[in-house]
Short mmCIF file of C-alpha atoms in Angstrom, two decimals:
data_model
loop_
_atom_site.label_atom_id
_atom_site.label_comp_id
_atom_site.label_asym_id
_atom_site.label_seq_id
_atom_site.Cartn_x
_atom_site.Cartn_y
_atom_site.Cartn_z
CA UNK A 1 -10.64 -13.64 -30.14
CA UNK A 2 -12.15 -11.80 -27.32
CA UNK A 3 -10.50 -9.80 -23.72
CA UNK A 4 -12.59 -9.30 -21.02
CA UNK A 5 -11.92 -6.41 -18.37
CA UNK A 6 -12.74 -6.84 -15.07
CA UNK A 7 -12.66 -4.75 -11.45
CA UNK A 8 -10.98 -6.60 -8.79
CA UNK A 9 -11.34 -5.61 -5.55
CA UNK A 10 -9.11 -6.27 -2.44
CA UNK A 11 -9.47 -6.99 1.09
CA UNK A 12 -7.69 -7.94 4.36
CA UNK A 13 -10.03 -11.12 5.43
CA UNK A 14 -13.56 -9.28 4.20
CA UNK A 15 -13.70 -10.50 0.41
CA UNK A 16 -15.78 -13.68 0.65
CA UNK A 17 -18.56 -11.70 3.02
CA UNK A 18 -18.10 -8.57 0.20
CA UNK A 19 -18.66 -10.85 -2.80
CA UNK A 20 -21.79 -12.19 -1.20
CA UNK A 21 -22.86 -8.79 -0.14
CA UNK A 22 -22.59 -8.33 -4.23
CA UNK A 23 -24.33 -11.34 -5.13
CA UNK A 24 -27.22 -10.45 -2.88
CA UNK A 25 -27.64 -7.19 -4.56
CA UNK A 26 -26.71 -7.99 -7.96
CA UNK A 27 -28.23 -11.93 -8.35
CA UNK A 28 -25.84 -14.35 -10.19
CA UNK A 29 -23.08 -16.78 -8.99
CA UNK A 30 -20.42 -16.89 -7.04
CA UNK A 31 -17.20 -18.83 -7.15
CA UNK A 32 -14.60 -18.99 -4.27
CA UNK A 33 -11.33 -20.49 -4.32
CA UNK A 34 -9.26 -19.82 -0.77
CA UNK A 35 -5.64 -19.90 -0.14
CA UNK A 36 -6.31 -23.72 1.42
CA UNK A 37 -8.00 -24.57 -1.95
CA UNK A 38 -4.92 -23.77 -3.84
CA UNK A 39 -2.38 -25.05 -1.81
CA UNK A 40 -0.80 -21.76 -1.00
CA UNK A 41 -0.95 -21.66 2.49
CA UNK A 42 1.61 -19.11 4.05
CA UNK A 43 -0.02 -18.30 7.38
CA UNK A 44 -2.63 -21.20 9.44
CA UNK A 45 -4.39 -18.33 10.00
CA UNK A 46 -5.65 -17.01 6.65
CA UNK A 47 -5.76 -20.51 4.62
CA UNK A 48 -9.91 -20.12 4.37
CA UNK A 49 -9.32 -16.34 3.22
CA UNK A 50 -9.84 -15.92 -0.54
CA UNK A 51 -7.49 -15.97 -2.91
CA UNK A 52 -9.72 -15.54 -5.70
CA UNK A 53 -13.34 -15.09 -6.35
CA UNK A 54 -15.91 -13.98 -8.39
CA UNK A 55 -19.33 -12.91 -9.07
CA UNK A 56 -20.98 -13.22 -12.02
CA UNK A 57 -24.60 -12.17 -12.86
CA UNK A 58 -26.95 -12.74 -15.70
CA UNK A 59 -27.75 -9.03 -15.89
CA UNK A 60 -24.00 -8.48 -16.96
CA UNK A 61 -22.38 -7.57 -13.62
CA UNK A 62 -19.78 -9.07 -12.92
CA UNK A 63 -16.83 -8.67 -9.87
CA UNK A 64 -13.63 -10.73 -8.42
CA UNK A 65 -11.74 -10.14 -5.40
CA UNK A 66 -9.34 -11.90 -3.10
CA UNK A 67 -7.51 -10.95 0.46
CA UNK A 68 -4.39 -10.15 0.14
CA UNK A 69 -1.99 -11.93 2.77
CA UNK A 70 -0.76 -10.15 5.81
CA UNK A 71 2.69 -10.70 4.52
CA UNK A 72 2.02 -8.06 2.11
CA UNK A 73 0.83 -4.17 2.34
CA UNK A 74 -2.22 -3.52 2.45
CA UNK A 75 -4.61 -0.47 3.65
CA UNK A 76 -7.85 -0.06 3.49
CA UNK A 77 -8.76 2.86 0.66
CA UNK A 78 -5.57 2.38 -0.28
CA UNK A 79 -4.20 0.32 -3.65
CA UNK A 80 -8.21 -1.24 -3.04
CA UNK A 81 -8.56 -2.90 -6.63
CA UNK A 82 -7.05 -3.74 -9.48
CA UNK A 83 -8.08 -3.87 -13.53
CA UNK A 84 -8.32 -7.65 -14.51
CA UNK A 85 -7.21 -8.37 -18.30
CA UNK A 86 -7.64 -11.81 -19.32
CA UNK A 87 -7.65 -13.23 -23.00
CA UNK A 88 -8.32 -16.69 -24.86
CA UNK A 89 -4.89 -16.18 -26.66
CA UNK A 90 -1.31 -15.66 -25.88
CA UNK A 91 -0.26 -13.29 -28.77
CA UNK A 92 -3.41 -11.36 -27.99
CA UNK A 93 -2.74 -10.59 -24.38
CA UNK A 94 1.18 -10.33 -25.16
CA UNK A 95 0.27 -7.44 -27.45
CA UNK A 96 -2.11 -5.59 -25.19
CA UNK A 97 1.16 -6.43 -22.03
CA UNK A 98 3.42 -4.92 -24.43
CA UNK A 99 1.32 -1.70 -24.69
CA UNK A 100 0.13 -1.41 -21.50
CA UNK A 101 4.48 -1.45 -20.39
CA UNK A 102 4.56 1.96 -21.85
CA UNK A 103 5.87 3.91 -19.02
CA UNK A 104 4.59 1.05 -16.52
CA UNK A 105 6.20 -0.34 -13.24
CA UNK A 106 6.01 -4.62 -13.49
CA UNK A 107 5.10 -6.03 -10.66
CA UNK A 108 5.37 -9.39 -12.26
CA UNK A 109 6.95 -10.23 -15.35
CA UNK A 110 4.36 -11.93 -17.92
CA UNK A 111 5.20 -15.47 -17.89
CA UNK A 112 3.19 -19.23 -17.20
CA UNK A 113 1.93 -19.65 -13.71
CA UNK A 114 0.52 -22.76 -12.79
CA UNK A 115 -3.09 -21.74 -12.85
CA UNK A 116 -2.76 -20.00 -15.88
CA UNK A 117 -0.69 -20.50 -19.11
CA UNK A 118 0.53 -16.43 -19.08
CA UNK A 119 -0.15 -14.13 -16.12
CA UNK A 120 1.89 -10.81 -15.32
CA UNK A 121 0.91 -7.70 -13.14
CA UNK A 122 2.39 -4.22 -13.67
CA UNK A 123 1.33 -0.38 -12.38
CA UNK A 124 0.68 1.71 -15.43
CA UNK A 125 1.72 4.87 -16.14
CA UNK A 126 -1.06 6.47 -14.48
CA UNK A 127 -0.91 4.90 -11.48
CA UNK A 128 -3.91 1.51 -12.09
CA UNK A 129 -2.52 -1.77 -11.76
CA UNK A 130 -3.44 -4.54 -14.30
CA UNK A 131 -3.55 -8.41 -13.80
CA UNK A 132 -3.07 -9.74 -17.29
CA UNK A 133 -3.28 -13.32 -18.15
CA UNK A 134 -4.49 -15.82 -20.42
CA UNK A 135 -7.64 -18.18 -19.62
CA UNK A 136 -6.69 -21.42 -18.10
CA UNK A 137 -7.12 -24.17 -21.03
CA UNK A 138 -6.14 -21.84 -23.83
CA UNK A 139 -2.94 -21.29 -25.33
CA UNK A 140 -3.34 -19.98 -28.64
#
């Protein structure tokens, strides 16, 4: 088994030109899925924003980030990344959820989503919000 931590940052309709800012300092690839991709289209206006991407370097850096929708809050400085917590297997990230809940605020329960097989978000007790979820394709 293995868990992999990783910063994600957020933006308001910056995070594709950020993540290639990163890429052109850092080397490696990057991967963008926007809201249009994923058929999660709320507002005509943001559907090429990104919902989720990544960079990911052969030196070991490694980033993600996404804009978050104008439906929700959002200020620059302010609540500007998140701690991503993903796992190959269900009772491994249900153990590390069920510590983490100590004391937490949940944002979202931990439960399937439909691009992942568990996913849940909460605020810790000291204030850092993790994304936790299990790598698409693996269940175990």
């Amino acid at each position: 088994m293995s868990v992999t931590s990783v910063t994600h940052l957020n933006f308001r309709g910056d995070a594709r030109a950020a993540l290639e800012f990163y890429r052109s300092v850092f080397g490696g690839d990057l991967a963008v899925v926007t809201y249009e991709d994923a058929g999660n289209v709320h507002d005509p206006a943001e559907a090429d924003h990104v919902m989720w991407g990544q960079v990911v370097a052969g030196n070991g850096f490694r980033v993600m980030a996404y804009d978050v929708p104008a439906r929700m809050p959002w200020e620059r400085g302010e609540n500007s990344f998140f701690v991503s917590l993903r796992g190959e297997s269900t009772q491994e990230i249900t153990a590390y959820w069920e510590k983490l809940c100590a004391g937490a605020s949940i944002v979202r329960p931990l439960a399937a989503a439909q691009w992942a097989p568990l996913y849940g978000m909460l605020q810790d007790r000291y204030g850092i919000v993790w994304v936790v979820d299990v790598a698409a394709g693996h269940q175990g």
